[in-house]
Short mmCIF file of C-alpha atoms in Angstrom, two decimals:
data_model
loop_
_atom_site.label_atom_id
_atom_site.label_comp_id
_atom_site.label_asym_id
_atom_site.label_seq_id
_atom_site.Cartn_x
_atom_site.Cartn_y
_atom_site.Cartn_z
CA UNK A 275 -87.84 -108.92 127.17
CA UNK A 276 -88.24 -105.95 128.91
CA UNK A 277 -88.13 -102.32 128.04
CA UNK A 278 -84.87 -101.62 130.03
CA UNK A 279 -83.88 -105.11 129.03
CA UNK A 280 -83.78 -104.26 125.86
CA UNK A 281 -82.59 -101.04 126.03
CA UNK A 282 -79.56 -102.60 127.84
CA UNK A 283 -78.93 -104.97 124.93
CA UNK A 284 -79.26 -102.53 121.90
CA UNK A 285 -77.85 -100.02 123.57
CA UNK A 286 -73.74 -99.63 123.66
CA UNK A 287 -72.31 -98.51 126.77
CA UNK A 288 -70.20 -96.14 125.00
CA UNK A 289 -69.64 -95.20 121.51
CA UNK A 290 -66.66 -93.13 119.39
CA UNK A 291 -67.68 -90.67 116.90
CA UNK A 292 -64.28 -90.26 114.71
CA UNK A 293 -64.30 -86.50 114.02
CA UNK A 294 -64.29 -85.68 110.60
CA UNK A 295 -61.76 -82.58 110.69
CA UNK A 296 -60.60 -79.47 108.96
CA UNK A 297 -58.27 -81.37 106.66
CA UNK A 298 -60.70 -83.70 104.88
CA UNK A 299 -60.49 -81.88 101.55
CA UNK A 300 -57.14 -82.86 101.48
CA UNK A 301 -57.56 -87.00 101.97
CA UNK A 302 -58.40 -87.50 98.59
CA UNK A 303 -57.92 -86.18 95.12
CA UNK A 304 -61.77 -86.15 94.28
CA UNK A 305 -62.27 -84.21 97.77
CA UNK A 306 -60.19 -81.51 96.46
CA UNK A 307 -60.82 -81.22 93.35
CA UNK A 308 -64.26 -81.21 94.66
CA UNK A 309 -63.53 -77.75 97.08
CA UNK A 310 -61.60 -76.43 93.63
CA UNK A 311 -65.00 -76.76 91.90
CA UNK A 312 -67.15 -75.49 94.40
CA UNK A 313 -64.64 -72.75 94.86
CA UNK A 314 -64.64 -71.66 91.14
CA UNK A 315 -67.86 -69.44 92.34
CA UNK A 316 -65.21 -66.93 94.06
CA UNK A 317 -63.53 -65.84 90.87
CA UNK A 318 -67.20 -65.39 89.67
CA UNK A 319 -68.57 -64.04 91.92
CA UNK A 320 -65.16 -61.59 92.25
CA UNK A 321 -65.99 -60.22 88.63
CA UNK A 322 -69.46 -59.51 89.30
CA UNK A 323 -69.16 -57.44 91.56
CA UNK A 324 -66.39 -55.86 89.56
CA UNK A 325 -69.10 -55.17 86.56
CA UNK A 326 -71.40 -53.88 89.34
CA UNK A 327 -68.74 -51.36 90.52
CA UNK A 328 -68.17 -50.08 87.14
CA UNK A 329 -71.78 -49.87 85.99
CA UNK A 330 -72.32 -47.83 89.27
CA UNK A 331 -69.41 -45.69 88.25
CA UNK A 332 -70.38 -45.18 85.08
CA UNK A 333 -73.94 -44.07 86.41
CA UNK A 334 -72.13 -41.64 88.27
CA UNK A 335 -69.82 -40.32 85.70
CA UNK A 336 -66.54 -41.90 87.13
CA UNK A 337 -66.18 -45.06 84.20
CA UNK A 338 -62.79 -45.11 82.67
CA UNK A 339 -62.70 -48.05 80.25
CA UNK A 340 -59.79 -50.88 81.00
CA UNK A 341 -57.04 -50.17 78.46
CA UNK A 342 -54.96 -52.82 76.78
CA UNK A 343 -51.86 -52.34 78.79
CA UNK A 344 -53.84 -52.54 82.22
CA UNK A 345 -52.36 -55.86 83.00
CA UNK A 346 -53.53 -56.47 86.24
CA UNK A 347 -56.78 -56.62 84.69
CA UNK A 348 -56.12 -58.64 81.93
CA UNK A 349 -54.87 -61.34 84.61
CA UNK A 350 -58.00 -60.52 86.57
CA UNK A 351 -60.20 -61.48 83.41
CA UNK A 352 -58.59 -64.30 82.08
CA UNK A 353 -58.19 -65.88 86.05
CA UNK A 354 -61.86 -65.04 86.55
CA UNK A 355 -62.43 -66.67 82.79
CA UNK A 356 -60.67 -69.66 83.45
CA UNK A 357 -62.70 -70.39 86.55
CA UNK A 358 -66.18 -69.59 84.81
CA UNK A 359 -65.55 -71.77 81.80
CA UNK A 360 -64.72 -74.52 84.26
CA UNK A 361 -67.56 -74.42 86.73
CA UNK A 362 -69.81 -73.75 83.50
CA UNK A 363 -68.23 -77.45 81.68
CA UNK A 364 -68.01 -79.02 85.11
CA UNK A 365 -71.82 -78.15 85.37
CA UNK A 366 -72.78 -78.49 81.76
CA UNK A 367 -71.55 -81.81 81.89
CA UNK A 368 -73.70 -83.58 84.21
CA UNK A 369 -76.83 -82.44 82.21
CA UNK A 370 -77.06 -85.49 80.84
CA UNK A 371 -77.25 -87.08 83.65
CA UNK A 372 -79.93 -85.23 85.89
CA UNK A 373 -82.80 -83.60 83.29
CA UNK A 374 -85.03 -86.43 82.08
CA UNK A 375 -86.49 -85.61 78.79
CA UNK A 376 -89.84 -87.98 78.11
CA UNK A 377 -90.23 -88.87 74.81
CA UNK A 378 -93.06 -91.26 75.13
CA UNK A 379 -92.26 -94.15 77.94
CA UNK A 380 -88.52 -93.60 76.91
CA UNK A 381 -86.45 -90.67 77.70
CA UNK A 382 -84.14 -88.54 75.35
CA UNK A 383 -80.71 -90.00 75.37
CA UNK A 384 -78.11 -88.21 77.65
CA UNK A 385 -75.63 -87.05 75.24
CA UNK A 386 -78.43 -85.29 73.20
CA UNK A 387 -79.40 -83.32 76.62
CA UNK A 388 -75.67 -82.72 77.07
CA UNK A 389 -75.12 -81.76 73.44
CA UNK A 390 -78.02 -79.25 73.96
CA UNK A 391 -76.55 -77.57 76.91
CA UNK A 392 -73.33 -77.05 75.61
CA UNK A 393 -74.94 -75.42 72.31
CA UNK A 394 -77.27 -73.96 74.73
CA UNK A 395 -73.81 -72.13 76.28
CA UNK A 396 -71.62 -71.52 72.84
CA UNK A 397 -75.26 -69.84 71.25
CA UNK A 398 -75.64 -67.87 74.55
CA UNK A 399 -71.75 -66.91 74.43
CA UNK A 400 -71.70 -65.78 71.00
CA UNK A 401 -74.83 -63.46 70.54
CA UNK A 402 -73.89 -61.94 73.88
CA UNK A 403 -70.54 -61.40 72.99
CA UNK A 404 -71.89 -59.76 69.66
CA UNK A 405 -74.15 -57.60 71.31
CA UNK A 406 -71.72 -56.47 73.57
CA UNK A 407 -69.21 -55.71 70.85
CA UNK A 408 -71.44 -54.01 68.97
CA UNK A 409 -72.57 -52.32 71.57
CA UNK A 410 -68.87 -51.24 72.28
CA UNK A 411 -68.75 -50.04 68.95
CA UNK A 412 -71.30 -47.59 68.26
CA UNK A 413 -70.28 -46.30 71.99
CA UNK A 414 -74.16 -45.98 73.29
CA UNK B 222 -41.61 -120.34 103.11
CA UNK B 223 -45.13 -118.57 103.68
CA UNK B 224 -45.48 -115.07 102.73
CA UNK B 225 -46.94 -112.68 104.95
CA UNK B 226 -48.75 -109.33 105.01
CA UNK B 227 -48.99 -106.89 108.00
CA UNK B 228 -52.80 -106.41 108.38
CA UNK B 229 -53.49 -102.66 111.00
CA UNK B 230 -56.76 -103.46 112.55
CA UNK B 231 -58.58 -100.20 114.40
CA UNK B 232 -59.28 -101.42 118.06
CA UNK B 233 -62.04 -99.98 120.44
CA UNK B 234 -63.27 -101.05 123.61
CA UNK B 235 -65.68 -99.20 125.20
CA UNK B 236 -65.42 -100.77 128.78
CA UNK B 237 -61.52 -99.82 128.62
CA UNK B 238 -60.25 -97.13 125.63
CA UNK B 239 -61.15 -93.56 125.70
CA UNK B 240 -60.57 -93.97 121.72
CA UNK B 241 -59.50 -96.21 119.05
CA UNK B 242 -55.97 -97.57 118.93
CA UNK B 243 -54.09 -99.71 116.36
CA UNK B 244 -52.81 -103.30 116.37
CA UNK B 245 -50.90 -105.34 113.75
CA UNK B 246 -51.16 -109.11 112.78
CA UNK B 247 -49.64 -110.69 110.52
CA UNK B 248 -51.85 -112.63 108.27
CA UNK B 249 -50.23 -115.19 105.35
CA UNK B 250 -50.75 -114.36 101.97
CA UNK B 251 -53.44 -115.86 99.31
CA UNK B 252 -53.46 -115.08 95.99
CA UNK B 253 -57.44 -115.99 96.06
CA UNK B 254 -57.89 -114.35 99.73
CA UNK B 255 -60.35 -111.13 99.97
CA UNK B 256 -59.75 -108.71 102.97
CA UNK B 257 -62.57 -110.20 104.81
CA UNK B 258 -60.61 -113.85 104.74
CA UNK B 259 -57.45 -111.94 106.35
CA UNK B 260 -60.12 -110.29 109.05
CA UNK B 261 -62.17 -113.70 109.57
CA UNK B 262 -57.90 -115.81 109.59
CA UNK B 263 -57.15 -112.68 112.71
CA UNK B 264 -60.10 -113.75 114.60
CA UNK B 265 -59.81 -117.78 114.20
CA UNK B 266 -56.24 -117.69 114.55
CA UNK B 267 -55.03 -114.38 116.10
CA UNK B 268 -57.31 -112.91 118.12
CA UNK B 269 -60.64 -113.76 118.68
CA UNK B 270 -61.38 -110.49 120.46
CA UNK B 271 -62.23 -108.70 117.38
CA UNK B 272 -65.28 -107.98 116.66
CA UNK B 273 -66.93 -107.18 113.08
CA UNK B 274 -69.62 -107.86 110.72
CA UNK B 275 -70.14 -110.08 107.74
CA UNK B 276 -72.51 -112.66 106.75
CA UNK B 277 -72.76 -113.71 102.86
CA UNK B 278 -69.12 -112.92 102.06
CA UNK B 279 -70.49 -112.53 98.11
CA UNK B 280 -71.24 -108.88 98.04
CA UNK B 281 -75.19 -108.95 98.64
CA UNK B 282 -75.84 -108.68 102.34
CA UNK B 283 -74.09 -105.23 102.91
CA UNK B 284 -72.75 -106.30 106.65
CA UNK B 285 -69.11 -106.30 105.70
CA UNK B 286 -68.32 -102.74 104.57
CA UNK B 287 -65.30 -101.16 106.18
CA UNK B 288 -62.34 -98.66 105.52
CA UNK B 289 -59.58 -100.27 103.84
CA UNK B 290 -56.52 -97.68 103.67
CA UNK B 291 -59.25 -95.17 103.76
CA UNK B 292 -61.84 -96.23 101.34
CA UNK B 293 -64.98 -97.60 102.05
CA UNK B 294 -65.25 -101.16 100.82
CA UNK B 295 -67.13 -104.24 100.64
CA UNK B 296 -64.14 -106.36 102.29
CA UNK B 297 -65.77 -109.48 100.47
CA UNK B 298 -64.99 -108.09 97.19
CA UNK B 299 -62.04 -106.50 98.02
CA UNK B 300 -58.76 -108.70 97.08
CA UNK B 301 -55.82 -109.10 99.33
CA UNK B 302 -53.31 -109.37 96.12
CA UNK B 303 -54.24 -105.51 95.43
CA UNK B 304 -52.65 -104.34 98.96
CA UNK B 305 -50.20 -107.01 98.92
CA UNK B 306 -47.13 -104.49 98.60
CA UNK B 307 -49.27 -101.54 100.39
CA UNK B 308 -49.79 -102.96 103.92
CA UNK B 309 -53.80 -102.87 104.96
CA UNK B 310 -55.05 -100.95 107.30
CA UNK B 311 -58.38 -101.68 108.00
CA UNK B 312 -61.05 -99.23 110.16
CA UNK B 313 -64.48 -98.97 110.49
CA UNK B 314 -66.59 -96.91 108.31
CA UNK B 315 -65.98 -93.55 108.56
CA UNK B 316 -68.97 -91.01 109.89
CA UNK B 317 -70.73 -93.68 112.13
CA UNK B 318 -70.52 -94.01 115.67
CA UNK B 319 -68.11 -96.90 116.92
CA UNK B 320 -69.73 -99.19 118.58
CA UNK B 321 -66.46 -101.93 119.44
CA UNK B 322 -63.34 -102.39 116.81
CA UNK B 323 -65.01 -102.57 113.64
CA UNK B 324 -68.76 -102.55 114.11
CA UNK B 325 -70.23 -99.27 113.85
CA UNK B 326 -73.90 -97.71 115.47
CA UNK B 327 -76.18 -98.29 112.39
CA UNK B 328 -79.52 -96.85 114.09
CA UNK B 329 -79.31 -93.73 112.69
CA UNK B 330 -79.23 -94.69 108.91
CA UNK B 331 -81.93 -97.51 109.61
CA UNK B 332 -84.08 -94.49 110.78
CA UNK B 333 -83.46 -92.46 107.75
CA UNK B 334 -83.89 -95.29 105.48
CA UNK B 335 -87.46 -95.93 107.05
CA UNK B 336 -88.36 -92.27 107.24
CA UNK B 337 -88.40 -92.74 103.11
CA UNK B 338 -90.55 -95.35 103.10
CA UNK B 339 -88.71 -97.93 100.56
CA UNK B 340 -91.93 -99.54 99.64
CA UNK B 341 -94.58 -99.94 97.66
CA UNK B 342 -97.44 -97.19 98.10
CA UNK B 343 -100.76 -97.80 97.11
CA UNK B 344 -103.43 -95.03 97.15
CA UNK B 345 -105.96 -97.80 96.80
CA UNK B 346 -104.55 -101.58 96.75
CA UNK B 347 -106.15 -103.92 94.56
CA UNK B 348 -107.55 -107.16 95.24
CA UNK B 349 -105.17 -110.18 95.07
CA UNK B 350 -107.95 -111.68 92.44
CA UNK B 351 -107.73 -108.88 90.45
CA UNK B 352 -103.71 -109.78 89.26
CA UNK B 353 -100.29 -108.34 89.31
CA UNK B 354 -99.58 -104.77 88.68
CA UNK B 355 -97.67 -105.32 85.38
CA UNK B 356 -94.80 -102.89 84.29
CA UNK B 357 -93.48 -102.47 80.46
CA UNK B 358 -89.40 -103.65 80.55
CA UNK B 359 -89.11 -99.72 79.57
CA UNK B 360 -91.06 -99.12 82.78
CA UNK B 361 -88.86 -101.42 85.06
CA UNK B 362 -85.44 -99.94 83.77
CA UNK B 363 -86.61 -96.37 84.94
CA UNK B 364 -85.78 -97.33 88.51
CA UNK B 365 -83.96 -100.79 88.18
CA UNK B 366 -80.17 -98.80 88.19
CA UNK B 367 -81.54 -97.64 91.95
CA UNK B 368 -82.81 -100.88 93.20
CA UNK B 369 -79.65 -102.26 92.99
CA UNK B 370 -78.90 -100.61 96.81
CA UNK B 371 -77.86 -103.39 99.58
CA UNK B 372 -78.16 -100.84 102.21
CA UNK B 373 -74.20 -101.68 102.55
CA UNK B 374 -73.75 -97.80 103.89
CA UNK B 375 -70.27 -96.88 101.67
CA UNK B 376 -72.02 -94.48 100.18
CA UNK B 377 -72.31 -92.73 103.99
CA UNK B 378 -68.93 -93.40 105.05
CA UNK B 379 -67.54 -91.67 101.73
CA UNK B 380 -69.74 -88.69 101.83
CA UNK B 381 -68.07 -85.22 103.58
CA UNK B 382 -71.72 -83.92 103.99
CA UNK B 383 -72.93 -86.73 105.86
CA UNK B 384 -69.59 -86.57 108.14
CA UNK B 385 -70.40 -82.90 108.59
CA UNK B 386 -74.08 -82.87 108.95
CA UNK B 387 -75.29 -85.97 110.35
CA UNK B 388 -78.61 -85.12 110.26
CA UNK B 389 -78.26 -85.62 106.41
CA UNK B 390 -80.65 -88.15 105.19
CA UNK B 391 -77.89 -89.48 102.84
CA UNK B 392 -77.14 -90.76 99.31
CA UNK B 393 -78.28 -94.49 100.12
CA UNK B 394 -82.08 -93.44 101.30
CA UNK B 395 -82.75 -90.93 98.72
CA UNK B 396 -81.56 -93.25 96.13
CA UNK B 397 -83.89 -95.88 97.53
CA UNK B 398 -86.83 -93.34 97.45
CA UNK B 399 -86.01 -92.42 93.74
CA UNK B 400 -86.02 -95.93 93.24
CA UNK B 401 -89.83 -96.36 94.30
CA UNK B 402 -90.58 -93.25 93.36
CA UNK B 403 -89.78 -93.94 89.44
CA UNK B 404 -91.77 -97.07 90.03
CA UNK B 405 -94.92 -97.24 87.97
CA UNK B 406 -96.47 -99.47 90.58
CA UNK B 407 -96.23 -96.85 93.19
CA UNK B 408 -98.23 -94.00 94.25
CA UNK B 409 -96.61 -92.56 97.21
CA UNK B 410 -93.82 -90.03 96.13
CA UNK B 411 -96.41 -87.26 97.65
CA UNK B 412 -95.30 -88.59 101.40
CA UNK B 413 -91.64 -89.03 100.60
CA UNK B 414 -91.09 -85.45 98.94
CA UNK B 415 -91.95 -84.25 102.63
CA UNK B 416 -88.88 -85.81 103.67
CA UNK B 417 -87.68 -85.51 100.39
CA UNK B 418 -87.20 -81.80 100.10
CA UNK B 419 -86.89 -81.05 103.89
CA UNK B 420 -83.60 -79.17 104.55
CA UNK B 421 -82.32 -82.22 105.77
CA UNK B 422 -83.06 -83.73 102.74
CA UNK B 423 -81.41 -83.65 98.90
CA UNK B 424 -80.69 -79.89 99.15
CA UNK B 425 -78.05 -80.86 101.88
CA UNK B 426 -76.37 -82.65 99.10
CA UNK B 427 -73.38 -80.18 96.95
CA UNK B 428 -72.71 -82.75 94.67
CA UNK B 429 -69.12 -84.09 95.63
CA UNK B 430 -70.15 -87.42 94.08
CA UNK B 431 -68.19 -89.45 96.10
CA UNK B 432 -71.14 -92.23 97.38
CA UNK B 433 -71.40 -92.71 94.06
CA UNK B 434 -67.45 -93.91 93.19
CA UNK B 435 -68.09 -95.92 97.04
CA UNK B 436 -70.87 -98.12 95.35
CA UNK B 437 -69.89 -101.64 95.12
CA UNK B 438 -73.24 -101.92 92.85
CA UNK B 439 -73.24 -99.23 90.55
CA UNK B 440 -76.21 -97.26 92.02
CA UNK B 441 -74.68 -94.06 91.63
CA UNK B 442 -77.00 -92.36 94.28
CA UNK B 443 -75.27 -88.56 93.65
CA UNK B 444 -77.47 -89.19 90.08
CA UNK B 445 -80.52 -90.04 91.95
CA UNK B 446 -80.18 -87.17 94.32
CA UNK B 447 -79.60 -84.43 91.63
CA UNK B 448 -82.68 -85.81 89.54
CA UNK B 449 -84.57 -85.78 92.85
CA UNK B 450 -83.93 -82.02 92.96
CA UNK B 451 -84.73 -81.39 89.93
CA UNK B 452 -87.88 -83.12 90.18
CA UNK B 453 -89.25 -81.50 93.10
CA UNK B 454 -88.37 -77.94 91.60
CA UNK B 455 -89.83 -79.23 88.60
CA UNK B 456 -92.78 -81.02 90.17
CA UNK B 457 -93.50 -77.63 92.49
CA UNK B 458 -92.97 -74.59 89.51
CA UNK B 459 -95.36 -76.96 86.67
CA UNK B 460 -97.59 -77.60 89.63
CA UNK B 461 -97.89 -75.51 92.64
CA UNK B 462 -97.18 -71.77 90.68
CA UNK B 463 -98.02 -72.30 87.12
CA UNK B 464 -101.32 -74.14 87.66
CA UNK B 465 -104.00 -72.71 89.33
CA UNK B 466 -104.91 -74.77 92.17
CA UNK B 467 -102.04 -76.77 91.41
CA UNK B 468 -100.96 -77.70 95.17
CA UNK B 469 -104.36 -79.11 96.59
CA UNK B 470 -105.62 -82.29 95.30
#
């Protein structure tokens, strides 16, 4: 067969690319829940720079500490909490499932790996909560 | 009295339509039917203008994959009885070109799935006198979850990245290079990381996991592209920036 021949047979005169749209987070439960995951980074990234803004203010002798009956940033915390805690589980908890740990021509079992990141967090979570209280406390 | 079920079949002509339109046929009911019976009763009975694919009609050959109310699905292993109150609507897979009704443009993944290589790579291949390359059962059950792969394509039409990127070399190739890459046997993962780790490759991937819920064979590719990452990071901090002369051979 011949080049144009062939090209003739393969080829369709005409195809129709379905476009995918705006809306496609919204076609299926796992596609939005998906976008809520991947949009948990906002919160974080919103109280970062927070912390930034107040370490530069405190470098320049404008930091007022948050007092308990600041509510608005209470909510802000615990909102910005929330999110954290759930992109760090919903991250945590595919450990398991991507890091291969050889042991020999095996590999460690994926709750163990899982197990270890989620210590891995709550050991990270307490002494740097301690220091920070402490730190707090002795006002530095 | 025979039961029926209204069966919405995506049309497309390309020597006529400008775009895909519906029709409805009423197909009877079987408690024993799959979706791919109801498709194969329109064309015999109804309308043998439609056009699909299918060949083995018992879930290995991958031809007849299609969007049943919106899911991708083997329609050989799909049952009529679970969309006998629901109504079907069946479409081609979603993300591909349409090439007439339900057969969709599968050049493009064909491509990518070659680009990979999805062989065996030898450095140096033995004689055939000197025997077979033998493999521990621990060694075979590295990759076997990833062999599994029919090259069906659900995996494509369910991912959003794919549908947004199309140059996206997809769940369904990378899986398959995993597969041969976790293959004692084989040598070549050097020539697929270059395709590998190209931007088109698994760092297109965000993880929405959905090729993975698509597989009708429990490959779960979205695992086989997040080890891949972590691999090549791995592979390139242990070996190209932590050992001296790590990245020449």
């Amino acid at each position: 067969m011949s080049d144009v021949a062939e090209e003739s047979v393969h080829r369709p005169v005409r195809t129709y690319r379905r476009p995918l749209g705006n809306d496609w987070w919204l076609r299926r439960r796992s596609y939005f829940l998906y976008m809520v995951r991947e949009s948990t980074v906002i919160f974080m990234v919103a109280w970062l720079v927070w912390f930034l803004y107040q370490v530069a203010a405190l470098k320049f002798g404008r930091y007022e500490a948050p007092t308990t009956d600041d509510y608005a940033f209470i909510a802000f915390s615990v909102v910005c909490l929330f999110f954290t805690l759930w992109h760090a589980v919903t991250f945590l908890n595919l450990s398991g499932l991507i890091l291969r740990v050889p042991i020999g021509d095996r590999f460690l079992p994926a709750v163990a790996v899982k197990g270890a990141a989620f210590g891995g967090l709550l050991f990270v979570t307490v002494v740097g909560g301690a220091i920070m209280i402490y730190l707090g406390y002795v006002k530095l | 009295m025979p039961e029926f079920v209204d069966v919405t079949v995506q049309r497309y002509n390309p020597e006529t339509d400008d775009k895909p339109r519906f029709q409805t046929y009423q197909v009877p009911y079987r408690e024993d039917w799959v979706v791919l019976d109801a498709i194969l009763y329109i064309k015999d009975r109804l309308d043998a203008t439609l056009s699909f694919r299918w060949s083995c009609r018992m879930g290995i050959c991958g031809s007849c994959g299609m969007n049943v109310n919106g899911y991708p699905k083997l329609t050989c292993s799909t049952h009529l009885r679970d969309y006998r109150t629901k109504g079907l609507r069946i479409e081609p897979l979603s993300n591909f070109p349409v090439i007439r009704d339900l057969v969709v443009d599968i050049d493009d993944f064909m491509a990518k799935l070659k680009s990979v290589k999805p062989w065996i790579i030898r450095e140096l291949e033995q004689p055939l006198g000197a025997g077979e390359y033998l493999q521990s059962t621990n060694q075979v059950n590295h990759y076997a979850q990833f062999s599994g792969c029919i090259n069906c394509m659900l995996c494509y039409a369910a991912c959003p990245v794919y549908g947004m990127e199309n140059e996206f070399l997809g769940p369904a190739a990378i899986a398959l290079a995993r597969r041969y890459n976790l293959d004692s046997r084989d040598e070549g993962s050097e020539e697929r990381v270059k395709v590998l780790a190209a931007s088109e490759g698994i760092w297109e991937c965000s993880f929405v996991g959905e090729c993975s819920a698509a597989c009708p064979k429990g490959v779960d590719p979205a695992k086989a592209i997040q080890q891949t990452k972590f691999d090549t990071v791995n592979g390139f901090v242990m070996g190209a920036m932590l050992m001296p002369f790590g990245n020449r051979r």
